[in-house]
């Protein structure tokens, strides 16, 4: 017998085996989850796809599909929090973890949906308590880079 699975089948199988997908998501098709994930990204990224996700899709299509289907399509699209709260939480968590590249992406999304520079700075100040000054300082440097890039972009506001 010749069994062939595409990446979406593999992603669902792995998630089901690990129990990572809520029961409600299990009844949805992978295509529906991917569409929801794409809608989340576009709502945060001024209607455009996420460049890092698209680059990942070229060499790591399974990981990109899992990110889009589960992280964005299942988790990020849940109704329990508004977009501002989700982005502020993501910025805080990534800053506390020392994951400044991810923090920068989510800080950009936060700015896109109306979070102010000052609010992002306050999140970084909060990071000093649970995560320490080195992580907060690294996060502040990354935010400064983002603010500078956005101020320099033609027609863009920070």
Short mmCIF file of N, CA and C in Angstrom, two decimals:
data_model
loop_
_atom_site.label_atom_id
_atom_site.label_comp_id
_atom_site.label_asym_id
_atom_site.label_seq_id
_atom_site.Cartn_x
_atom_site.Cartn_y
_atom_site.Cartn_z
N UNK A 1 0.83 -1.18 0.00
CA UNK A 1 0.00 0.00 0.00
C UNK A 1 0.87 1.24 0.00
N UNK A 2 0.40 2.24 -0.67
CA UNK A 2 1.13 3.49 -0.76
C UNK A 2 0.30 4.57 -0.06
N UNK A 3 0.77 5.01 1.14
CA UNK A 3 0.08 6.05 1.88
C UNK A 3 0.80 7.36 1.64
N UNK A 4 0.05 8.37 1.27
CA UNK A 4 0.62 9.69 1.06
C UNK A 4 -0.18 10.70 1.86
N UNK A 5 0.54 11.52 2.59
CA UNK A 5 -0.10 12.54 3.40
C UNK A 5 0.48 13.89 3.01
N UNK A 6 -0.39 14.89 2.90
CA UNK A 6 0.15 16.22 2.67
C UNK A 6 0.46 16.83 4.04
N UNK A 7 1.04 18.02 4.04
CA UNK A 7 1.47 18.65 5.29
C UNK A 7 0.32 18.91 6.24
N UNK A 8 -0.85 19.25 5.72
CA UNK A 8 -1.96 19.52 6.62
C UNK A 8 -2.41 18.25 7.33
N UNK A 9 -2.39 17.12 6.67
CA UNK A 9 -2.73 15.86 7.31
C UNK A 9 -1.73 15.52 8.41
N UNK A 10 -0.47 15.74 8.13
CA UNK A 10 0.57 15.46 9.12
C UNK A 10 0.41 16.38 10.33
N UNK A 11 0.15 17.67 10.08
CA UNK A 11 -0.02 18.63 11.17
C UNK A 11 -1.17 18.23 12.07
N UNK A 12 -2.27 17.84 11.49
CA UNK A 12 -3.44 17.43 12.28
C UNK A 12 -3.12 16.16 13.05
N UNK A 13 -2.49 15.19 12.41
CA UNK A 13 -2.17 13.93 13.07
C UNK A 13 -1.26 14.15 14.27
N UNK A 14 -0.23 14.96 14.10
CA UNK A 14 0.70 15.22 15.20
C UNK A 14 -0.02 15.94 16.33
N UNK A 15 -0.81 16.95 15.98
CA UNK A 15 -1.52 17.70 17.01
C UNK A 15 -2.51 16.81 17.76
N UNK A 16 -3.20 15.94 17.05
CA UNK A 16 -4.13 15.03 17.71
C UNK A 16 -3.40 14.06 18.63
N UNK A 17 -2.28 13.53 18.17
CA UNK A 17 -1.50 12.61 19.00
C UNK A 17 -0.99 13.29 20.26
N UNK A 18 -0.63 14.54 20.15
CA UNK A 18 -0.11 15.26 21.30
C UNK A 18 -1.21 15.90 22.13
N UNK A 19 -2.43 15.83 21.65
CA UNK A 19 -3.55 16.42 22.37
C UNK A 19 -3.53 17.93 22.35
N UNK A 20 -2.84 18.52 21.38
CA UNK A 20 -2.66 19.97 21.35
C UNK A 20 -3.83 20.72 20.75
N UNK A 21 -4.69 20.04 20.04
CA UNK A 21 -5.78 20.72 19.36
C UNK A 21 -7.07 20.51 20.16
N UNK A 22 -7.73 21.61 20.52
CA UNK A 22 -8.99 21.46 21.23
C UNK A 22 -10.00 20.67 20.42
N UNK A 23 -10.94 20.04 21.09
CA UNK A 23 -11.94 19.20 20.43
C UNK A 23 -12.68 19.96 19.34
N UNK A 24 -13.01 21.23 19.58
CA UNK A 24 -13.74 21.99 18.58
C UNK A 24 -12.93 22.15 17.30
N UNK A 25 -11.62 22.29 17.43
CA UNK A 25 -10.77 22.44 16.25
C UNK A 25 -10.66 21.15 15.47
N UNK A 26 -10.80 20.02 16.15
CA UNK A 26 -10.66 18.74 15.49
C UNK A 26 -11.76 18.51 14.46
N UNK A 27 -12.91 19.13 14.68
CA UNK A 27 -14.01 18.92 13.75
C UNK A 27 -13.94 19.87 12.55
N UNK A 28 -13.00 20.79 12.57
CA UNK A 28 -12.86 21.72 11.47
C UNK A 28 -11.80 21.22 10.50
N UNK A 29 -11.95 21.60 9.26
CA UNK A 29 -10.95 21.19 8.29
C UNK A 29 -9.70 22.06 8.45
N UNK A 30 -8.59 21.51 8.02
CA UNK A 30 -7.34 22.27 8.07
C UNK A 30 -7.47 23.53 7.22
N UNK A 31 -8.17 23.42 6.12
CA UNK A 31 -8.33 24.59 5.25
C UNK A 31 -9.05 25.72 5.98
N UNK A 32 -10.07 25.40 6.76
CA UNK A 32 -10.78 26.43 7.53
C UNK A 32 -9.86 27.08 8.56
N UNK A 33 -9.06 26.26 9.21
CA UNK A 33 -8.12 26.77 10.20
C UNK A 33 -7.07 27.66 9.55
N UNK A 34 -6.56 27.25 8.37
CA UNK A 34 -5.57 28.05 7.66
C UNK A 34 -6.17 29.38 7.21
N UNK A 35 -7.42 29.34 6.76
CA UNK A 35 -8.09 30.58 6.34
C UNK A 35 -8.27 31.54 7.51
N UNK A 36 -8.66 31.00 8.66
CA UNK A 36 -8.79 31.83 9.86
C UNK A 36 -7.43 32.41 10.25
N UNK A 37 -6.39 31.59 10.19
CA UNK A 37 -5.05 32.07 10.51
C UNK A 37 -4.60 33.18 9.57
N UNK A 38 -4.88 33.01 8.28
CA UNK A 38 -4.53 34.04 7.30
C UNK A 38 -5.29 35.33 7.60
N UNK A 39 -6.57 35.21 7.96
CA UNK A 39 -7.38 36.39 8.27
C UNK A 39 -6.82 37.12 9.50
N UNK A 40 -6.36 36.38 10.49
CA UNK A 40 -5.77 36.99 11.69
C UNK A 40 -4.53 37.78 11.29
N UNK A 41 -3.63 37.15 10.54
CA UNK A 41 -2.39 37.84 10.13
C UNK A 41 -2.72 39.10 9.36
N UNK A 42 -3.60 38.99 8.40
CA UNK A 42 -3.93 40.16 7.57
C UNK A 42 -4.60 41.27 8.38
N UNK A 43 -5.38 40.90 9.39
CA UNK A 43 -6.02 41.93 10.22
C UNK A 43 -4.99 42.68 11.06
N UNK A 44 -3.90 42.04 11.38
CA UNK A 44 -2.85 42.67 12.18
C UNK A 44 -1.79 43.36 11.34
N UNK A 45 -1.67 42.95 10.08
CA UNK A 45 -0.56 43.39 9.24
C UNK A 45 -1.04 44.26 8.07
N UNK A 46 -2.04 45.08 8.33
CA UNK A 46 -2.56 46.02 7.33
C UNK A 46 -2.94 45.34 6.02
N UNK A 47 -3.55 44.16 6.11
CA UNK A 47 -4.04 43.46 4.94
C UNK A 47 -3.02 42.61 4.20
N UNK A 48 -1.78 42.62 4.66
CA UNK A 48 -0.71 41.89 3.97
C UNK A 48 -0.39 40.58 4.70
N UNK A 49 0.16 39.61 3.97
CA UNK A 49 0.63 38.40 4.63
C UNK A 49 1.85 38.73 5.51
N UNK A 50 2.19 37.83 6.41
CA UNK A 50 3.33 38.04 7.31
C UNK A 50 4.59 37.56 6.61
N UNK A 51 5.56 38.45 6.35
CA UNK A 51 6.75 38.05 5.60
C UNK A 51 7.54 36.90 6.22
N UNK A 52 7.70 36.88 7.53
CA UNK A 52 8.47 35.80 8.16
C UNK A 52 7.77 34.46 7.97
N UNK A 53 6.45 34.46 8.07
CA UNK A 53 5.68 33.23 7.86
C UNK A 53 5.80 32.78 6.41
N UNK A 54 5.76 33.69 5.49
CA UNK A 54 5.88 33.34 4.07
C UNK A 54 7.27 32.80 3.75
N UNK A 55 8.31 33.37 4.38
CA UNK A 55 9.67 32.83 4.18
C UNK A 55 9.77 31.43 4.76
N UNK A 56 9.18 31.21 5.92
CA UNK A 56 9.19 29.90 6.54
C UNK A 56 8.48 28.88 5.66
N UNK A 57 7.42 29.31 5.02
CA UNK A 57 6.63 28.42 4.17
C UNK A 57 7.48 27.85 3.03
N UNK A 58 8.49 28.56 2.58
CA UNK A 58 9.34 28.12 1.48
C UNK A 58 10.17 26.89 1.84
N UNK A 59 10.77 26.90 3.04
CA UNK A 59 11.64 25.78 3.41
C UNK A 59 11.05 24.86 4.46
N UNK A 60 10.12 25.38 5.24
CA UNK A 60 9.52 24.60 6.32
C UNK A 60 8.00 24.68 6.24
N UNK A 61 7.41 24.14 5.16
CA UNK A 61 5.97 24.29 4.96
C UNK A 61 5.12 23.67 6.08
N UNK A 62 5.59 22.57 6.67
CA UNK A 62 4.84 21.97 7.77
C UNK A 62 4.77 22.92 8.95
N UNK A 63 5.91 23.51 9.33
CA UNK A 63 5.96 24.43 10.45
C UNK A 63 5.12 25.68 10.17
N UNK A 64 5.19 26.19 8.97
CA UNK A 64 4.38 27.36 8.60
C UNK A 64 2.89 27.02 8.67
N UNK A 65 2.51 25.86 8.16
CA UNK A 65 1.10 25.45 8.21
C UNK A 65 0.62 25.24 9.63
N UNK A 66 1.46 24.64 10.47
CA UNK A 66 1.08 24.43 11.87
C UNK A 66 0.94 25.77 12.59
N UNK A 67 1.84 26.69 12.31
CA UNK A 67 1.76 28.02 12.92
C UNK A 67 0.49 28.73 12.48
N UNK A 68 0.23 28.71 11.19
CA UNK A 68 -0.95 29.41 10.67
C UNK A 68 -2.24 28.73 11.12
N UNK A 69 -2.29 27.40 11.07
CA UNK A 69 -3.51 26.68 11.41
C UNK A 69 -3.80 26.65 12.90
N UNK A 70 -2.79 26.31 13.70
CA UNK A 70 -3.02 26.18 15.13
C UNK A 70 -2.83 27.51 15.88
N UNK A 71 -1.61 28.06 15.82
CA UNK A 71 -1.32 29.26 16.61
C UNK A 71 -2.25 30.41 16.22
N UNK A 72 -2.40 30.62 14.93
CA UNK A 72 -3.22 31.75 14.47
C UNK A 72 -4.68 31.37 14.28
N UNK A 73 -4.92 30.25 13.60
CA UNK A 73 -6.29 29.85 13.28
C UNK A 73 -7.10 29.36 14.46
N UNK A 74 -6.45 28.67 15.39
CA UNK A 74 -7.15 28.14 16.55
C UNK A 74 -7.01 29.04 17.79
N UNK A 75 -5.78 29.40 18.13
CA UNK A 75 -5.55 30.12 19.38
C UNK A 75 -5.78 31.63 19.21
N UNK A 76 -5.10 32.24 18.25
CA UNK A 76 -5.15 33.69 18.12
C UNK A 76 -6.54 34.19 17.74
N UNK A 77 -7.34 33.36 17.10
CA UNK A 77 -8.67 33.80 16.66
C UNK A 77 -9.75 33.56 17.70
N UNK A 78 -9.37 33.06 18.88
CA UNK A 78 -10.36 32.83 19.94
C UNK A 78 -11.02 34.15 20.34
N UNK A 79 -12.27 34.11 20.79
CA UNK A 79 -12.98 35.35 21.10
C UNK A 79 -12.71 35.95 22.48
N UNK A 80 -11.95 35.32 23.35
CA UNK A 80 -11.82 35.75 24.74
C UNK A 80 -11.10 37.05 25.00
N UNK A 81 -10.23 37.49 24.09
CA UNK A 81 -9.47 38.74 24.27
C UNK A 81 -9.57 39.59 23.02
N UNK A 82 -9.51 40.90 23.21
CA UNK A 82 -9.48 41.78 22.04
C UNK A 82 -8.05 41.83 21.49
N UNK A 83 -7.90 42.38 20.30
CA UNK A 83 -6.60 42.42 19.63
C UNK A 83 -5.54 43.18 20.41
N UNK A 84 -5.90 44.31 21.01
CA UNK A 84 -4.93 45.09 21.79
C UNK A 84 -4.37 44.26 22.94
N UNK A 85 -5.27 43.60 23.66
CA UNK A 85 -4.84 42.81 24.81
C UNK A 85 -3.94 41.67 24.36
N UNK A 86 -4.32 40.99 23.28
CA UNK A 86 -3.49 39.89 22.76
C UNK A 86 -2.10 40.37 22.39
N UNK A 87 -2.02 41.51 21.70
CA UNK A 87 -0.72 42.00 21.26
C UNK A 87 0.14 42.46 22.44
N UNK A 88 -0.47 43.15 23.39
CA UNK A 88 0.30 43.56 24.57
C UNK A 88 0.80 42.35 25.34
N UNK A 89 -0.04 41.33 25.47
CA UNK A 89 0.38 40.10 26.15
C UNK A 89 1.52 39.43 25.39
N UNK A 90 1.40 39.36 24.06
CA UNK A 90 2.44 38.72 23.25
C UNK A 90 3.76 39.47 23.37
N UNK A 91 3.71 40.79 23.32
CA UNK A 91 4.92 41.59 23.45
C UNK A 91 5.56 41.32 24.81
N UNK A 92 4.77 41.31 25.87
CA UNK A 92 5.30 41.08 27.21
C UNK A 92 5.93 39.69 27.33
N UNK A 93 5.24 38.68 26.83
CA UNK A 93 5.75 37.31 26.95
C UNK A 93 7.03 37.14 26.15
N UNK A 94 7.03 37.59 24.91
CA UNK A 94 8.24 37.43 24.09
C UNK A 94 9.40 38.23 24.67
N UNK A 95 9.13 39.42 25.20
CA UNK A 95 10.19 40.21 25.82
C UNK A 95 10.74 39.47 27.05
N UNK A 96 9.85 38.94 27.87
CA UNK A 96 10.29 38.23 29.08
C UNK A 96 11.07 36.97 28.74
N UNK A 97 10.74 36.33 27.62
CA UNK A 97 11.46 35.13 27.19
C UNK A 97 12.79 35.46 26.52
N UNK A 98 12.99 36.73 26.18
CA UNK A 98 14.20 37.11 25.46
C UNK A 98 14.10 36.88 23.97
N UNK A 99 12.89 36.67 23.47
CA UNK A 99 12.64 36.42 22.05
C UNK A 99 12.31 37.74 21.35
N UNK A 100 13.34 38.57 21.19
CA UNK A 100 13.10 39.92 20.68
C UNK A 100 12.65 39.96 19.22
N UNK A 101 13.02 38.98 18.42
CA UNK A 101 12.56 38.98 17.02
C UNK A 101 11.04 38.82 16.96
N UNK A 102 10.52 37.88 17.75
CA UNK A 102 9.06 37.69 17.79
C UNK A 102 8.39 38.89 18.46
N UNK A 103 9.04 39.42 19.49
CA UNK A 103 8.49 40.59 20.17
C UNK A 103 8.34 41.75 19.19
N UNK A 104 9.33 41.93 18.33
CA UNK A 104 9.30 43.04 17.36
C UNK A 104 8.13 42.88 16.39
N UNK A 105 7.91 41.66 15.92
CA UNK A 105 6.78 41.42 15.01
C UNK A 105 5.47 41.80 15.70
N UNK A 106 5.29 41.33 16.93
CA UNK A 106 4.03 41.59 17.62
C UNK A 106 3.91 43.05 18.07
N UNK A 107 5.02 43.70 18.36
CA UNK A 107 4.97 45.13 18.67
C UNK A 107 4.54 45.91 17.42
N UNK A 108 5.02 45.48 16.26
CA UNK A 108 4.57 46.11 15.01
C UNK A 108 3.08 45.92 14.79
N UNK A 109 2.60 44.73 15.05
CA UNK A 109 1.15 44.48 14.95
C UNK A 109 0.40 45.39 15.93
N UNK A 110 0.93 45.50 17.16
CA UNK A 110 0.28 46.33 18.17
C UNK A 110 0.17 47.77 17.68
N UNK A 111 1.25 48.29 17.11
CA UNK A 111 1.21 49.64 16.56
C UNK A 111 0.19 49.74 15.43
N UNK A 112 0.11 48.71 14.61
CA UNK A 112 -0.84 48.71 13.49
C UNK A 112 -2.29 48.82 13.96
N UNK A 113 -2.58 48.26 15.12
CA UNK A 113 -3.98 48.27 15.59
C UNK A 113 -4.25 49.35 16.64
N UNK A 114 -3.31 50.29 16.79
CA UNK A 114 -3.59 51.45 17.62
C UNK A 114 -2.94 51.51 18.99
N UNK A 115 -2.12 50.54 19.35
CA UNK A 115 -1.38 50.62 20.60
C UNK A 115 -0.32 51.71 20.43
N UNK A 116 -0.13 52.51 21.47
CA UNK A 116 0.83 53.61 21.36
C UNK A 116 2.24 53.15 21.72
N UNK A 117 3.22 53.93 21.30
CA UNK A 117 4.61 53.67 21.67
C UNK A 117 4.74 53.67 23.19
N UNK A 118 4.07 54.62 23.85
CA UNK A 118 4.16 54.72 25.30
C UNK A 118 3.61 53.46 25.98
N UNK A 119 2.53 52.90 25.46
CA UNK A 119 1.99 51.67 26.03
C UNK A 119 2.98 50.52 25.89
N UNK A 120 3.64 50.43 24.74
CA UNK A 120 4.64 49.39 24.55
C UNK A 120 5.82 49.58 25.49
N UNK A 121 6.22 50.81 25.70
CA UNK A 121 7.31 51.08 26.64
C UNK A 121 6.91 50.64 28.05
N UNK A 122 5.67 50.89 28.44
CA UNK A 122 5.21 50.48 29.77
C UNK A 122 5.25 48.97 29.93
N UNK A 123 4.92 48.25 28.86
CA UNK A 123 5.01 46.79 28.91
C UNK A 123 6.44 46.37 29.18
N UNK A 124 7.39 47.01 28.52
CA UNK A 124 8.80 46.66 28.72
C UNK A 124 9.24 46.99 30.14
N UNK A 125 8.78 48.11 30.69
CA UNK A 125 9.10 48.42 32.08
C UNK A 125 8.60 47.32 33.00
N UNK A 126 7.42 46.78 32.71
CA UNK A 126 6.86 45.70 33.52
C UNK A 126 7.71 44.43 33.44
N UNK A 127 8.37 44.22 32.31
CA UNK A 127 9.18 43.01 32.10
C UNK A 127 10.35 42.95 33.09
N UNK A 128 10.79 44.11 33.58
CA UNK A 128 11.92 44.09 34.51
C UNK A 128 11.62 43.28 35.76
N UNK A 129 10.37 43.26 36.19
CA UNK A 129 10.03 42.57 37.44
C UNK A 129 10.13 41.05 37.30
N UNK A 130 9.40 40.42 36.36
CA UNK A 130 9.49 38.95 36.29
C UNK A 130 10.71 38.43 35.53
N UNK A 131 11.25 39.21 34.60
CA UNK A 131 12.29 38.67 33.73
C UNK A 131 13.66 39.31 33.92
N UNK A 132 13.73 40.46 34.58
CA UNK A 132 15.01 41.09 34.85
C UNK A 132 15.38 42.19 33.87
N UNK A 133 16.36 42.96 34.29
CA UNK A 133 16.80 44.09 33.48
C UNK A 133 17.45 43.69 32.16
N UNK A 134 18.28 42.65 32.09
CA UNK A 134 18.89 42.32 30.80
C UNK A 134 17.86 42.06 29.70
N UNK A 135 16.81 41.33 30.02
CA UNK A 135 15.78 41.07 28.99
C UNK A 135 14.99 42.33 28.67
N UNK A 136 14.69 43.13 29.67
CA UNK A 136 13.97 44.37 29.42
C UNK A 136 14.82 45.33 28.58
N UNK A 137 16.11 45.38 28.85
CA UNK A 137 16.99 46.26 28.07
C UNK A 137 17.08 45.77 26.62
N UNK A 138 17.23 44.46 26.42
CA UNK A 138 17.25 43.92 25.05
C UNK A 138 15.94 44.23 24.34
N UNK A 139 14.83 44.09 25.04
CA UNK A 139 13.52 44.39 24.44
C UNK A 139 13.41 45.87 24.12
N UNK A 140 13.92 46.74 25.00
CA UNK A 140 13.85 48.18 24.74
C UNK A 140 14.66 48.55 23.51
N UNK A 141 15.80 47.91 23.34
CA UNK A 141 16.63 48.18 22.15
C UNK A 141 15.91 47.75 20.88
N UNK A 142 15.24 46.62 20.94
CA UNK A 142 14.49 46.14 19.77
C UNK A 142 13.32 47.06 19.47
N UNK A 143 12.62 47.52 20.50
CA UNK A 143 11.52 48.47 20.28
C UNK A 143 12.04 49.77 19.68
N UNK A 144 13.16 50.25 20.15
CA UNK A 144 13.74 51.47 19.59
C UNK A 144 14.03 51.31 18.10
N UNK A 145 14.56 50.14 17.72
CA UNK A 145 14.80 49.86 16.30
C UNK A 145 13.49 49.91 15.51
N UNK A 146 12.46 49.27 16.04
CA UNK A 146 11.15 49.26 15.37
C UNK A 146 10.61 50.67 15.23
N UNK A 147 10.66 51.46 16.29
CA UNK A 147 10.16 52.83 16.23
C UNK A 147 10.92 53.64 15.17
N UNK A 148 12.23 53.49 15.13
CA UNK A 148 13.06 54.20 14.15
C UNK A 148 12.69 53.78 12.73
N UNK A 149 12.55 52.48 12.50
CA UNK A 149 12.18 51.97 11.16
C UNK A 149 10.83 52.53 10.73
N UNK A 150 9.88 52.52 11.61
CA UNK A 150 8.54 52.95 11.25
C UNK A 150 8.47 54.46 11.03
N UNK A 151 9.25 55.21 11.80
CA UNK A 151 9.27 56.66 11.61
C UNK A 151 9.92 57.02 10.28
N UNK A 152 10.89 56.22 9.85
CA UNK A 152 11.62 56.50 8.62
C UNK A 152 10.87 56.03 7.38
N UNK A 153 9.91 55.12 7.52
CA UNK A 153 9.18 54.60 6.37
C UNK A 153 8.27 55.69 5.81
N UNK A 154 8.28 55.87 4.48
CA UNK A 154 7.44 56.92 3.89
C UNK A 154 5.96 56.64 4.15
N UNK A 155 5.27 57.68 4.64
CA UNK A 155 3.83 57.58 4.84
C UNK A 155 3.40 56.72 6.01
N UNK A 156 4.34 56.31 6.83
CA UNK A 156 4.00 55.43 7.96
C UNK A 156 4.12 56.21 9.26
N UNK A 157 3.25 55.90 10.18
CA UNK A 157 3.32 56.40 11.53
C UNK A 157 3.84 55.28 12.42
N UNK A 158 4.51 55.61 13.53
CA UNK A 158 4.99 54.56 14.44
C UNK A 158 3.86 53.78 15.06
#
